[in-house]
Amino acid sequence: MHDIRFIRENPKEFDKALGRRGINAASKEILKIDEDRRSAILAAETAQAEQNKSSKLIGAAKASGNEEEFEKLRKLVAEKKNEVADMNARAKSLDEELTLALMSLPNILNQEVPDGNDENENVEIFSWGEPRTIKNPKEHYEIPAAIPGMDFETAAKLSGSRFVVLRGSVARLHRALAQFMLDTHINEHGLTETMTPVLVREEAMFGTNQLPKFSDDSYQTTNGWWLIPTSEVTLTNTSANAITLESSLPIRMTAHTQCFRSEAGSAGKDTAGMLRQHQFEKVEMVSITHPNDSLAEHERMTNCAKAILEKLDLPYRVMLLCSGDTGFGAQKTNDLEVWLPGQQTYREISSVSVCGDFQARRMNARYKPSSGGKPEFVHTLNGSGLAVGGLATAAAVVGSNVQPAQAVSVSSAAQIKKSVCTHCSVGCTVIAEVQNGVWTGQEPGWDSPINLGAHCAKGSAVRETASGERRLKYPMKLSGGKWQRMSWDDAVNEIGD
């Protein structure tokens, strides 16, 4: 929400800022409402003062026996009482009108945001990795090895379109990706894991600017709760109506939650696959900072999201959104777009935004300066770190790891390890994760999880398939600094099915 004092003192600057977003000047209308509101408040205060004054004179008139004066004053007090009530009601109505007007206008853009009309004028500021060239690329939902794990037909029977039932290895991948993202943000990026509700009161949706403007994009229950479209709502609102010590800033949080969006206005877009779902999961990042630190925090959060994609070895680019594409509540947004081999294009997988005090004013989230003085508004930031399954992550991971035979070789995502065997120079790729200090994972075409070695012991643990692929013959375990062979039963029992 905007600061009305800023608009009073800088109406032309405010209108110019709105113009960058393609919005007509609004200061004149807003200031008229504000002027009427202040006049109503003054009228109420004046009437209250006259009522109080007359009330004191009533007693004197009664004591002196001046019945005419007494009745005159009594009538005046009643009139002023009604006038006070009327002016207070008018002031309250105008205050609500002003608040709604201020809440309905988007945030003022940072000066670094380039001018532009839409996504076609966003500016690429960074790229990483080379997009993979795949012969006859397939969408994630067309890959034979992945098809059994994505059941859209059953989901449609249960819930309708834009839902999916995940099974088997795809469900495990989905779960492992979320765990990997959480662990990375917690252990490497210093975020605090936070578990929050997915049902919130209306005030929370107002606080993070989903309401009133975007009510059609979310789901509301019959008792007035709202299903969160992102845990930005809950994480950011943990600071609502609170005063935080400056020494406690920044507050950095992450959460993995279900998210729900109606996808209003997206009819006909991404109707197949998992890219645009009504229900999906996302790992969110939120920071609450001192105003002087928010832009630096924005870059730090962008780097956190970038790190996830680099660990997954997924080519991506970072786009600085232009004025016409920057979200309602953001001052500045960096979009991370991952390469989707099946579509041969980049698609958004994360938006990292700095909101300044825009949300803090709506939530009344403040901090107490260490130097003393009155509390001031904090700055808020949010970003995907990243979306799981329901958007592009699984699609990118699956599509980027398709083997020639259309089998999918993917990490269970706590960490990816790709290398060529140092003993025999076999070109096979082992993709695995660390569990309790042990590399574990799954080889292409193997359904049961196994305990993998670094690759082989001079080729003795490697087998060659009919297609010429080199794969481990049996599971291995690191023990005493050496890779030792395990039986299949021991491997499955140790890791679990």
Tab-separated table of C-alpha atoms in Angstrom:
chain	number	residue	atom	x	y	z
A	1	MET	CA	0.000	0.000	0.000
A	2	HIS	CA	1.180	3.513	-0.703
A	3	ASP	CA	2.071	6.236	1.791
A	4	ILE	CA	-0.580	8.958	1.545
A	5	ARG	CA	1.902	11.522	2.838
A	6	PHE	CA	4.207	10.784	-0.098
A	7	ILE	CA	1.324	11.328	-2.521
A	8	ARG	CA	0.362	14.643	-0.836
A	9	GLU	CA	3.936	15.906	-1.086
A	10	ASN	CA	4.804	14.393	-4.499
A	11	PRO	CA	1.622	14.060	-6.608
A	12	LYS	CA	3.359	14.535	-9.957
A	13	GLU	CA	6.115	12.064	-9.103
A	14	PHE	CA	3.486	9.529	-7.985
A	15	ASP	CA	1.518	9.874	-11.222
A	16	LYS	CA	4.705	9.546	-13.257
A	17	ALA	CA	5.534	6.316	-11.419
A	18	LEU	CA	2.061	4.941	-12.204
A	19	GLY	CA	2.544	5.940	-15.821
A	20	ARG	CA	5.532	3.586	-16.084
A	21	ARG	CA	3.067	0.763	-15.474
A	22	GLY	CA	0.611	2.100	-18.016
A	23	ILE	CA	-1.814	3.379	-15.371
A	24	ASN	CA	-3.541	6.755	-15.614
A	25	ALA	CA	-2.770	9.515	-13.118
A	26	ALA	CA	-4.551	8.854	-9.830
A	27	SER	CA	-3.205	11.456	-7.409
A	28	LYS	CA	-6.032	13.977	-7.986
A	29	GLU	CA	-8.755	11.445	-7.189
A	30	ILE	CA	-6.878	10.038	-4.198
A	31	LEU	CA	-6.129	13.470	-2.749
A	32	LYS	CA	-9.786	14.484	-3.148
A	33	ILE	CA	-10.857	11.474	-1.065
A	34	ASP	CA	-8.119	12.275	1.431
A	35	GLU	CA	-9.186	15.924	1.656
A	36	ASP	CA	-12.844	14.966	2.205
A	37	ARG	CA	-11.786	12.450	4.855
A	38	ARG	CA	-9.688	14.993	6.717
A	39	SER	CA	-12.514	17.549	6.508
A	40	ALA	CA	-14.945	15.016	7.990
A	41	ILE	CA	-12.510	14.274	10.806
A	42	LEU	CA	-12.092	17.994	11.507
A	43	ALA	CA	-15.861	18.524	11.449
A	44	ALA	CA	-16.330	15.652	13.903
A	45	GLU	CA	-13.679	17.054	16.220
A	46	THR	CA	-15.191	20.564	16.047
A	47	ALA	CA	-18.680	19.255	16.760
A	48	GLN	CA	-17.317	17.162	19.652
A	49	ALA	CA	-15.666	20.241	21.157
A	50	GLU	CA	-18.912	22.228	20.869
A	51	GLN	CA	-20.840	19.351	22.418
A	52	ASN	CA	-18.446	19.189	25.342
A	53	LYS	CA	-18.614	22.943	25.852
A	54	SER	CA	-22.422	22.985	25.774
A	55	SER	CA	-22.599	20.022	28.148
A	56	LYS	CA	-20.688	22.009	30.776
A	57	LEU	CA	-23.011	25.014	30.382
A	58	ILE	CA	-26.124	22.875	30.869
A	59	GLY	CA	-25.334	22.376	34.514
A	60	ALA	CA	-24.898	26.087	35.145
A	61	ALA	CA	-28.177	26.910	33.369
A	62	LYS	CA	-30.014	24.308	35.435
A	63	ALA	CA	-28.541	25.585	38.667
A	64	SER	CA	-29.510	29.191	37.869
A	65	GLY	CA	-33.066	28.158	37.064
A	66	ASN	CA	-32.810	29.427	33.506
A	67	GLU	CA	-35.079	26.850	31.918
A	68	GLU	CA	-35.065	28.534	28.510
A	69	GLU	CA	-31.252	28.454	28.332
A	70	PHE	CA	-31.239	24.925	29.709
A	71	GLU	CA	-33.548	23.628	26.957
A	72	LYS	CA	-31.611	25.502	24.296
A	73	LEU	CA	-28.303	23.967	25.424
A	74	ARG	CA	-29.825	20.508	25.800
A	75	LYS	CA	-31.126	20.660	22.233
A	76	LEU	CA	-27.727	21.905	20.997
A	77	VAL	CA	-25.904	19.029	22.740
A	78	ALA	CA	-28.232	16.501	21.095
A	79	GLU	CA	-27.661	18.097	17.687
A	80	LYS	CA	-23.876	18.084	18.132
A	81	LYS	CA	-23.968	14.483	19.298
A	82	ASN	CA	-25.739	13.479	16.099
A	83	GLU	CA	-23.364	15.622	14.057
A	84	VAL	CA	-20.344	13.927	15.653
A	85	ALA	CA	-21.790	10.509	14.870
A	86	ASP	CA	-22.543	11.488	11.277
A	87	MET	CA	-19.098	12.995	10.669
A	88	ASN	CA	-17.333	10.022	12.276
A	89	ALA	CA	-19.321	7.649	10.071
A	90	ARG	CA	-18.473	9.728	7.001
A	91	ALA	CA	-14.795	9.854	7.987
A	92	LYS	CA	-14.761	6.081	8.461
A	93	SER	CA	-16.425	5.506	5.093
A	94	LEU	CA	-13.973	7.832	3.348
A	95	ASP	CA	-11.044	6.201	5.164
A	96	GLU	CA	-12.152	2.796	3.846
A	97	GLU	CA	-12.560	4.273	0.369
A	98	LEU	CA	-9.069	5.771	0.548
A	99	THR	CA	-7.549	2.530	1.820
A	100	LEU	CA	-9.191	0.550	-0.982
A	101	ALA	CA	-7.945	3.054	-3.564
A	102	LEU	CA	-4.391	2.883	-2.208
A	103	MET	CA	-4.528	-0.921	-2.033
A	104	SER	CA	-5.752	-1.183	-5.626
A	105	LEU	CA	-2.743	0.590	-7.122
A	106	PRO	CA	0.508	-1.305	-7.835
A	107	ASN	CA	3.860	-0.684	-6.217
A	108	ILE	CA	6.220	2.020	-7.458
A	109	LEU	CA	8.957	0.515	-9.621
A	110	ASN	CA	12.646	0.661	-8.807
A	111	GLN	CA	14.670	2.909	-11.109
A	112	GLU	CA	16.655	-0.107	-12.355
A	113	VAL	CA	13.519	-1.633	-13.917
A	114	PRO	CA	13.596	-1.118	-17.712
A	115	ASP	CA	10.576	0.358	-19.447
A	116	GLY	CA	8.578	-2.039	-21.589
A	117	ASN	CA	5.090	-3.249	-22.401
A	118	ASP	CA	5.256	-6.997	-21.794
A	119	GLU	CA	7.466	-10.078	-21.374
A	120	ASN	CA	8.956	-9.567	-24.818
A	121	GLU	CA	10.798	-6.513	-23.493
A	122	ASN	CA	12.304	-8.157	-20.403
A	123	VAL	CA	16.098	-7.957	-20.267
A	124	GLU	CA	18.395	-10.973	-19.939
A	125	ILE	CA	21.021	-10.167	-17.293
A	126	PHE	CA	22.611	-13.591	-16.774
A	127	SER	CA	22.686	-17.085	-18.260
A	128	TRP	CA	24.191	-20.382	-17.204
A	129	GLY	CA	24.717	-23.668	-19.033
A	130	GLU	CA	24.101	-24.616	-22.633
A	131	PRO	CA	20.600	-25.682	-23.711
A	132	ARG	CA	20.673	-29.362	-24.570
A	133	THR	CA	20.169	-30.383	-28.155
A	134	ILE	CA	18.018	-33.504	-28.224
A	135	LYS	CA	16.959	-35.299	-31.369
A	136	ASN	CA	13.180	-35.525	-31.600
A	137	PRO	CA	12.612	-33.842	-28.213
A	138	LYS	CA	9.590	-34.908	-26.221
A	139	GLU	CA	7.492	-33.096	-23.663
A	140	HIS	CA	7.907	-34.357	-20.108
A	141	TYR	CA	4.539	-36.121	-20.279
A	142	GLU	CA	5.445	-37.861	-23.567
A	143	ILE	CA	8.583	-39.666	-22.380
A	144	PRO	CA	7.820	-43.399	-22.196
A	145	ALA	CA	9.628	-43.988	-18.921
A	146	ALA	CA	7.784	-41.109	-17.238
A	147	ILE	CA	4.284	-41.738	-18.581
A	148	PRO	CA	3.339	-44.409	-15.984
A	149	GLY	CA	4.141	-41.953	-13.192
A	150	MET	CA	1.879	-39.138	-14.406
A	151	ASP	CA	-1.806	-40.091	-14.374
A	152	PHE	CA	-3.869	-37.192	-15.678
A	153	GLU	CA	-6.898	-39.329	-16.505
A	154	THR	CA	-7.425	-40.518	-12.938
A	155	ALA	CA	-6.791	-37.003	-11.644
A	156	ALA	CA	-9.467	-35.651	-13.978
A	157	LYS	CA	-11.896	-38.287	-12.681
A	158	LEU	CA	-11.130	-37.220	-9.115
A	159	SER	CA	-10.867	-33.453	-9.472
A	160	GLY	CA	-11.249	-32.251	-13.047
A	161	SER	CA	-8.699	-30.714	-15.401
A	162	ARG	CA	-5.308	-29.303	-14.373
A	163	PHE	CA	-4.616	-31.945	-11.736
A	164	VAL	CA	-2.296	-34.960	-11.762
A	165	VAL	CA	-1.797	-38.170	-9.780
A	166	LEU	CA	1.902	-39.005	-9.409
A	167	ARG	CA	3.079	-42.567	-8.901
A	168	GLY	CA	6.243	-44.579	-8.443
A	169	SER	CA	9.532	-43.041	-9.524
A	170	VAL	CA	7.940	-39.740	-10.581
A	171	ALA	CA	6.347	-39.352	-7.147
A	172	ARG	CA	9.715	-40.146	-5.537
A	173	LEU	CA	11.415	-37.604	-7.779
A	174	HIS	CA	8.817	-35.000	-6.817
A	175	ARG	CA	9.366	-35.632	-3.102
A	176	ALA	CA	13.148	-35.749	-3.423
A	177	LEU	CA	13.314	-32.460	-5.330
A	178	ALA	CA	11.426	-30.662	-2.588
A	179	GLN	CA	13.660	-32.204	0.079
A	180	PHE	CA	16.773	-31.244	-1.854
A	181	MET	CA	15.645	-27.635	-2.212
A	182	LEU	CA	14.758	-27.338	1.464
A	183	ASP	CA	18.040	-28.877	2.610
A	184	THR	CA	20.043	-26.591	0.329
A	185	HIS	CA	18.300	-23.441	1.539
A	186	ILE	CA	18.589	-24.476	5.180
A	187	ASN	CA	22.120	-25.871	5.249
A	188	GLU	CA	23.826	-23.698	2.655
A	189	HIS	CA	21.779	-20.506	2.439
A	190	GLY	CA	20.933	-19.978	6.095
A	191	LEU	CA	17.136	-19.931	5.794
A	192	THR	CA	14.937	-21.132	8.644
A	193	GLU	CA	12.536	-23.923	7.725
A	194	THR	CA	8.978	-22.951	8.608
A	195	MET	CA	5.811	-25.020	8.384
A	196	THR	CA	2.669	-22.947	7.942
A	197	PRO	CA	-1.063	-23.468	7.345
A	198	VAL	CA	-2.402	-23.435	3.793
A	199	LEU	CA	-5.713	-21.888	4.910
A	200	VAL	CA	-5.580	-18.239	5.940
A	201	ARG	CA	-7.866	-15.414	6.953
A	202	GLU	CA	-8.765	-12.650	4.536
A	203	GLU	CA	-6.440	-10.209	6.290
A	204	ALA	CA	-3.418	-12.297	5.333
A	205	MET	CA	-4.352	-12.219	1.646
A	206	PHE	CA	-4.748	-8.426	1.844
A	207	GLY	CA	-1.355	-8.188	3.537
A	208	THR	CA	0.525	-9.730	0.623
A	209	ASN	CA	-1.631	-7.991	-2.008
A	210	GLN	CA	-3.527	-11.016	-3.356
A	211	LEU	CA	-6.630	-9.095	-2.300
A	212	PRO	CA	-8.571	-7.138	-3.287
A	213	LYS	CA	-7.351	-7.082	-6.873
A	214	PHE	CA	-6.667	-10.777	-7.527
A	215	SER	CA	-9.487	-12.559	-5.723
A	216	ASP	CA	-10.429	-14.467	-8.896
A	217	ASP	CA	-7.013	-16.139	-8.947
A	218	SER	CA	-7.484	-17.894	-5.591
A	219	TYR	CA	-9.922	-20.243	-3.884
A	220	GLN	CA	-12.088	-19.258	-0.906
A	221	THR	CA	-13.857	-21.682	1.422
A	222	THR	CA	-17.476	-21.278	2.459
A	223	ASN	CA	-16.449	-20.078	5.927
A	224	GLY	CA	-14.252	-17.273	4.577
A	225	TRP	CA	-10.804	-18.852	4.658
A	226	TRP	CA	-8.555	-18.654	1.602
A	227	LEU	CA	-6.309	-21.385	0.187
A	228	ILE	CA	-2.851	-19.888	-0.237
A	229	PRO	CA	-1.542	-19.448	-3.792
A	230	THR	CA	1.980	-19.448	-2.335
A	231	SER	CA	3.514	-19.621	1.144
A	232	GLU	CA	4.679	-16.047	0.569
A	233	VAL	CA	1.289	-15.279	2.116
A	234	THR	CA	1.894	-17.102	5.378
A	235	LEU	CA	5.631	-16.515	5.734
A	236	THR	CA	5.395	-12.766	5.139
A	237	ASN	CA	2.366	-12.376	7.397
A	238	THR	CA	4.256	-13.844	10.351
A	239	SER	CA	5.461	-10.244	10.798
A	240	ALA	CA	1.986	-8.680	10.494
A	241	ASN	CA	0.980	-6.277	13.293
A	242	ALA	CA	4.316	-6.881	14.977
A	243	ILE	CA	7.332	-4.760	15.887
A	244	THR	CA	10.665	-6.558	15.382
A	245	LEU	CA	13.931	-5.457	16.929
A	246	GLU	CA	16.330	-4.097	14.321
A	247	SER	CA	18.986	-6.454	15.672
A	248	SER	CA	16.767	-9.411	14.680
A	249	LEU	CA	16.806	-8.443	11.001
A	250	PRO	CA	17.065	-9.942	8.481
A	251	ILE	CA	14.563	-12.744	9.032
A	252	ARG	CA	15.038	-15.414	6.361
A	253	MET	CA	12.502	-18.221	5.992
A	254	THR	CA	11.723	-21.103	3.663
A	255	ALA	CA	8.714	-23.396	3.466
A	256	HIS	CA	7.521	-26.293	1.354
A	257	THR	CA	3.755	-26.177	0.967
A	258	GLN	CA	0.860	-27.071	-1.243
A	259	CYS	CA	-0.276	-24.092	-3.334
A	260	PHE	CA	-3.651	-23.513	-4.967
A	261	ARG	CA	-4.481	-21.272	-7.917
A	262	SER	CA	-7.611	-21.019	-10.023
A	263	GLU	CA	-5.547	-20.104	-13.123
A	264	ALA	CA	-8.249	-17.615	-14.090
A	265	GLY	CA	-7.588	-16.241	-17.529
A	266	SER	CA	-5.328	-19.128	-18.561
A	267	ALA	CA	-7.878	-21.104	-20.559
A	268	GLY	CA	-6.158	-22.927	-23.394
A	269	LYS	CA	-2.658	-22.344	-22.016
A	270	ASP	CA	-0.502	-25.345	-21.047
A	271	THR	CA	-3.511	-27.634	-20.831
A	272	ALA	CA	-1.322	-30.741	-21.128
A	273	GLY	CA	1.267	-31.858	-18.608
A	274	MET	CA	2.277	-30.438	-15.254
A	275	LEU	CA	3.189	-26.860	-16.095
A	276	ARG	CA	0.000	-25.079	-15.031
A	277	GLN	CA	-1.902	-26.889	-12.285
A	278	HIS	CA	-4.614	-25.834	-9.850
A	279	GLN	CA	-2.737	-27.613	-7.052
A	280	PHE	CA	1.042	-27.830	-6.887
A	281	GLU	CA	3.931	-27.713	-4.449
A	282	LYS	CA	6.507	-25.014	-4.064
A	283	VAL	CA	9.507	-24.258	-1.898
A	284	GLU	CA	9.265	-20.552	-1.086
A	285	MET	CA	11.826	-18.068	0.226
A	286	VAL	CA	10.847	-14.948	2.191
A	287	SER	CA	13.049	-12.304	3.777
A	288	ILE	CA	12.102	-9.489	6.149
A	289	THR	CA	14.840	-6.848	6.115
A	290	HIS	CA	15.948	-3.389	7.120
A	291	PRO	CA	15.049	-0.890	4.354
A	292	ASN	CA	18.723	-0.194	3.620
A	293	ASP	CA	19.433	-3.872	2.973
A	294	SER	CA	16.554	-4.978	0.755
A	295	LEU	CA	18.201	-4.547	-2.672
A	296	ALA	CA	21.287	-6.497	-1.587
A	297	GLU	CA	18.979	-9.164	-0.150
A	298	HIS	CA	17.228	-9.345	-3.506
A	299	GLU	CA	20.470	-10.324	-5.208
A	300	ARG	CA	21.261	-12.829	-2.451
A	301	MET	CA	17.867	-14.515	-2.862
A	302	THR	CA	18.303	-14.616	-6.644
A	303	ASN	CA	21.605	-16.391	-6.110
A	304	CYS	CA	19.899	-18.909	-3.816
A	305	ALA	CA	17.457	-19.835	-6.579
A	306	LYS	CA	20.256	-19.949	-9.155
A	307	ALA	CA	22.202	-22.371	-6.968
A	308	ILE	CA	19.367	-24.909	-7.065
A	309	LEU	CA	19.326	-24.981	-10.859
A	310	GLU	CA	23.108	-25.215	-11.085
A	311	LYS	CA	23.201	-28.129	-8.666
A	312	LEU	CA	20.635	-29.847	-10.853
A	313	ASP	CA	22.743	-29.014	-13.924
A	314	LEU	CA	19.824	-27.294	-15.629
A	315	PRO	CA	20.565	-24.488	-18.110
A	316	TYR	CA	18.768	-21.272	-17.218
A	317	ARG	CA	18.757	-17.541	-17.676
A	318	VAL	CA	17.858	-14.600	-15.420
A	319	MET	CA	15.506	-11.962	-16.792
A	320	LEU	CA	15.030	-8.512	-15.262
A	321	LEU	CA	11.342	-7.857	-15.780
A	322	CYS	CA	10.335	-4.682	-17.553
A	323	SER	CA	7.796	-2.187	-16.230
A	324	GLY	CA	4.893	-3.787	-18.087
A	325	ASP	CA	5.616	-7.296	-16.780
A	326	THR	CA	6.600	-6.617	-13.164
A	327	GLY	CA	4.068	-7.958	-10.673
A	328	PHE	CA	1.589	-5.806	-8.774
A	329	GLY	CA	3.377	-5.826	-5.420
A	330	ALA	CA	6.977	-5.764	-6.628
A	331	GLN	CA	9.408	-2.909	-6.977
A	332	LYS	CA	11.775	-5.100	-8.981
A	333	THR	CA	11.682	-8.752	-10.087
A	334	ASN	CA	14.242	-11.197	-11.408
A	335	ASP	CA	12.697	-14.161	-13.225
A	336	LEU	CA	14.680	-17.371	-13.528
A	337	GLU	CA	13.772	-19.252	-16.696
A	338	VAL	CA	14.855	-22.874	-17.091
A	339	TRP	CA	15.425	-24.577	-20.426
A	340	LEU	CA	12.717	-27.131	-21.250
A	341	PRO	CA	14.080	-29.543	-23.875
A	342	GLY	CA	10.602	-30.799	-24.744
A	343	GLN	CA	9.511	-27.310	-25.762
A	344	GLN	CA	12.939	-26.113	-26.911
A	345	THR	CA	12.442	-22.884	-25.004
A	346	TYR	CA	12.977	-21.216	-21.643
A	347	ARG	CA	10.107	-21.148	-19.143
A	348	GLU	CA	9.793	-19.288	-15.860
A	349	ILE	CA	10.601	-21.409	-12.832
A	350	SER	CA	11.155	-18.715	-10.202
A	351	SER	CA	10.309	-15.067	-9.602
A	352	VAL	CA	12.348	-13.253	-6.965
A	353	SER	CA	10.895	-9.876	-5.973
A	354	VAL	CA	11.702	-7.023	-3.651
A	355	CYS	CA	8.563	-5.219	-2.453
A	356	GLY	CA	10.009	-2.418	-0.323
A	357	ASP	CA	7.528	-1.325	2.368
A	358	PHE	CA	4.511	-1.924	0.083
A	359	GLN	CA	3.384	-5.099	1.868
A	360	ALA	CA	4.636	-3.960	5.264
A	361	ARG	CA	2.250	-0.989	5.221
A	362	ARG	CA	-0.662	-3.289	4.412
A	363	MET	CA	0.317	-5.643	7.247
A	364	ASN	CA	1.582	-2.993	9.680
A	365	ALA	CA	4.908	-4.850	9.949
A	366	ARG	CA	7.510	-2.654	11.606
A	367	TYR	CA	10.898	-2.739	13.316
A	368	LYS	CA	12.250	-0.800	16.296
A	369	PRO	CA	15.482	1.072	15.398
A	370	SER	CA	18.442	0.245	17.626
A	371	SER	CA	19.197	3.966	17.875
A	372	GLY	CA	15.747	4.655	19.317
A	373	GLY	CA	12.868	6.569	17.836
A	374	LYS	CA	9.508	5.410	16.609
A	375	PRO	CA	9.047	2.080	14.791
A	376	GLU	CA	9.481	2.096	11.018
A	377	PHE	CA	8.207	-0.225	8.296
A	378	VAL	CA	10.335	-3.224	7.308
A	379	HIS	CA	10.968	-4.268	3.718
A	380	THR	CA	9.739	-7.634	2.424
A	381	LEU	CA	11.036	-9.943	-0.309
A	382	ASN	CA	9.837	-13.234	-1.713
A	383	GLY	CA	10.919	-15.771	-4.289
A	384	SER	CA	10.378	-19.323	-5.468
A	385	GLY	CA	13.147	-21.608	-4.504
A	386	LEU	CA	11.778	-23.419	-6.563
A	387	ALA	CA	8.401	-24.662	-7.745
A	388	VAL	CA	8.114	-28.443	-7.596
A	389	GLY	CA	6.277	-30.701	-10.020
A	390	GLY	CA	3.280	-28.475	-10.603
A	391	LEU	CA	5.380	-26.057	-12.625
A	392	ALA	CA	8.587	-26.570	-14.549
A	393	THR	CA	11.112	-28.219	-12.226
A	394	ALA	CA	10.164	-31.854	-12.740
A	395	ALA	CA	9.572	-31.226	-16.434
A	396	ALA	CA	13.036	-29.725	-16.792
A	397	VAL	CA	14.761	-32.416	-14.754
A	398	VAL	CA	13.012	-35.252	-16.552
A	399	GLY	CA	13.368	-33.726	-19.996
A	400	SER	CA	17.020	-32.838	-19.497
A	401	ASN	CA	18.021	-36.357	-18.476
A	402	VAL	CA	16.431	-38.426	-21.234
A	403	GLN	CA	18.673	-41.226	-22.470
A	404	PRO	CA	18.808	-42.345	-26.128
A	405	ALA	CA	16.369	-45.163	-25.421
A	406	GLN	CA	13.983	-42.675	-23.779
A	407	ALA	CA	14.692	-44.018	-20.304
A	408	VAL	CA	14.964	-41.304	-17.679
A	409	SER	CA	18.059	-41.037	-15.518
A	410	VAL	CA	17.413	-38.511	-12.786
A	411	SER	CA	18.709	-37.734	-9.346
A	412	SER	CA	16.695	-38.284	-6.226
A	413	ALA	CA	17.982	-34.764	-5.910
A	414	ALA	CA	19.749	-34.370	-2.607
A	415	GLN	CA	22.792	-33.943	-4.788
A	416	ILE	CA	23.824	-34.836	-8.325
A	417	LYS	CA	27.126	-36.512	-9.099
A	418	LYS	CA	28.151	-36.933	-12.714
A	419	SER	CA	31.613	-38.077	-13.707
A	420	VAL	CA	33.581	-40.492	-15.851
A	421	CYS	CA	35.084	-43.526	-14.146
A	422	THR	CA	38.674	-42.723	-13.146
A	423	HIS	CA	39.743	-46.360	-13.468
A	424	CYS	CA	38.377	-47.477	-16.802
A	425	SER	CA	37.221	-44.179	-18.382
A	426	VAL	CA	33.794	-45.647	-18.910
A	427	GLY	CA	31.453	-42.941	-20.136
A	428	CYS	CA	28.522	-43.999	-17.990
A	429	THR	CA	26.927	-41.416	-15.737
A	430	VAL	CA	26.140	-42.218	-12.139
A	431	ILE	CA	23.524	-39.926	-10.682
A	432	ALA	CA	23.082	-40.191	-6.939
A	433	GLU	CA	22.394	-38.480	-3.655
A	434	VAL	CA	24.052	-38.493	-0.267
A	435	GLN	CA	22.123	-40.199	2.507
A	436	ASN	CA	23.929	-40.274	5.849
A	437	GLY	CA	27.242	-39.813	4.083
A	438	VAL	CA	26.627	-42.558	1.516
A	439	TRP	CA	25.998	-42.029	-2.177
A	440	THR	CA	22.648	-43.567	-3.066
A	441	GLY	CA	20.421	-43.369	-6.056
A	442	GLN	CA	19.064	-45.074	-9.138
A	443	GLU	CA	20.535	-46.124	-12.462
A	444	PRO	CA	18.646	-45.809	-15.749
A	445	GLY	CA	16.039	-48.509	-16.107
A	446	TRP	CA	16.354	-49.878	-12.574
A	447	ASP	CA	13.156	-49.617	-10.571
A	448	SER	CA	14.493	-50.340	-7.086
A	449	PRO	CA	16.775	-47.891	-5.275
A	450	ILE	CA	20.330	-49.149	-4.958
A	451	ASN	CA	23.497	-48.089	-3.184
A	452	LEU	CA	25.898	-46.861	-5.846
A	453	GLY	CA	29.655	-46.666	-5.881
A	454	ALA	CA	31.757	-43.880	-7.368
A	455	HIS	CA	31.542	-45.958	-10.535
A	456	CYS	CA	33.471	-49.211	-10.619
A	457	ALA	CA	36.552	-51.059	-9.514
A	458	LYS	CA	38.642	-51.158	-12.719
A	459	GLY	CA	35.551	-52.080	-14.653
A	460	SER	CA	34.739	-55.191	-12.656
A	461	ALA	CA	31.482	-53.697	-11.403
A	462	VAL	CA	30.382	-52.468	-14.813
A	463	ARG	CA	28.175	-54.300	-17.301
A	464	GLU	CA	27.472	-53.412	-20.904
A	465	THR	CA	23.933	-53.427	-22.257
A	466	ALA	CA	22.889	-54.435	-25.764
A	467	SER	CA	22.802	-50.788	-26.746
A	468	GLY	CA	26.388	-50.305	-25.605
A	469	GLU	CA	25.574	-48.476	-22.384
A	470	ARG	CA	27.816	-49.148	-19.400
A	471	ARG	CA	26.039	-49.698	-16.079
A	472	LEU	CA	26.899	-51.024	-12.640
A	473	LYS	CA	26.453	-54.767	-12.327
A	474	TYR	CA	25.728	-54.641	-8.625
A	475	PRO	CA	25.339	-52.123	-5.796
A	476	MET	CA	28.362	-50.886	-3.900
A	477	LYS	CA	28.951	-49.226	-0.558
A	478	LEU	CA	31.753	-47.012	0.715
A	479	SER	CA	33.275	-48.724	3.754
A	480	GLY	CA	36.616	-47.951	5.338
A	481	GLY	CA	37.523	-45.683	2.478
A	482	LYS	CA	36.969	-48.408	-0.126
A	483	TRP	CA	34.025	-49.263	-2.353
A	484	GLN	CA	32.763	-52.754	-1.501
A	485	ARG	CA	30.227	-54.937	-3.270
A	486	MET	CA	26.809	-55.492	-1.668
A	487	SER	CA	24.131	-58.054	-2.349
A	488	TRP	CA	20.893	-56.828	-3.919
A	489	ASP	CA	18.929	-57.815	-0.827
A	490	ASP	CA	21.261	-55.924	1.487
A	491	ALA	CA	21.111	-52.843	-0.761
A	492	VAL	CA	17.329	-52.804	-0.932
A	493	ASN	CA	16.990	-53.468	2.805
A	494	GLU	CA	19.429	-50.675	3.641
A	495	ILE	CA	17.933	-47.993	1.409
A	496	GLY	CA	14.309	-49.121	1.430
A	497	ASP	CA	11.982	-49.728	-1.468
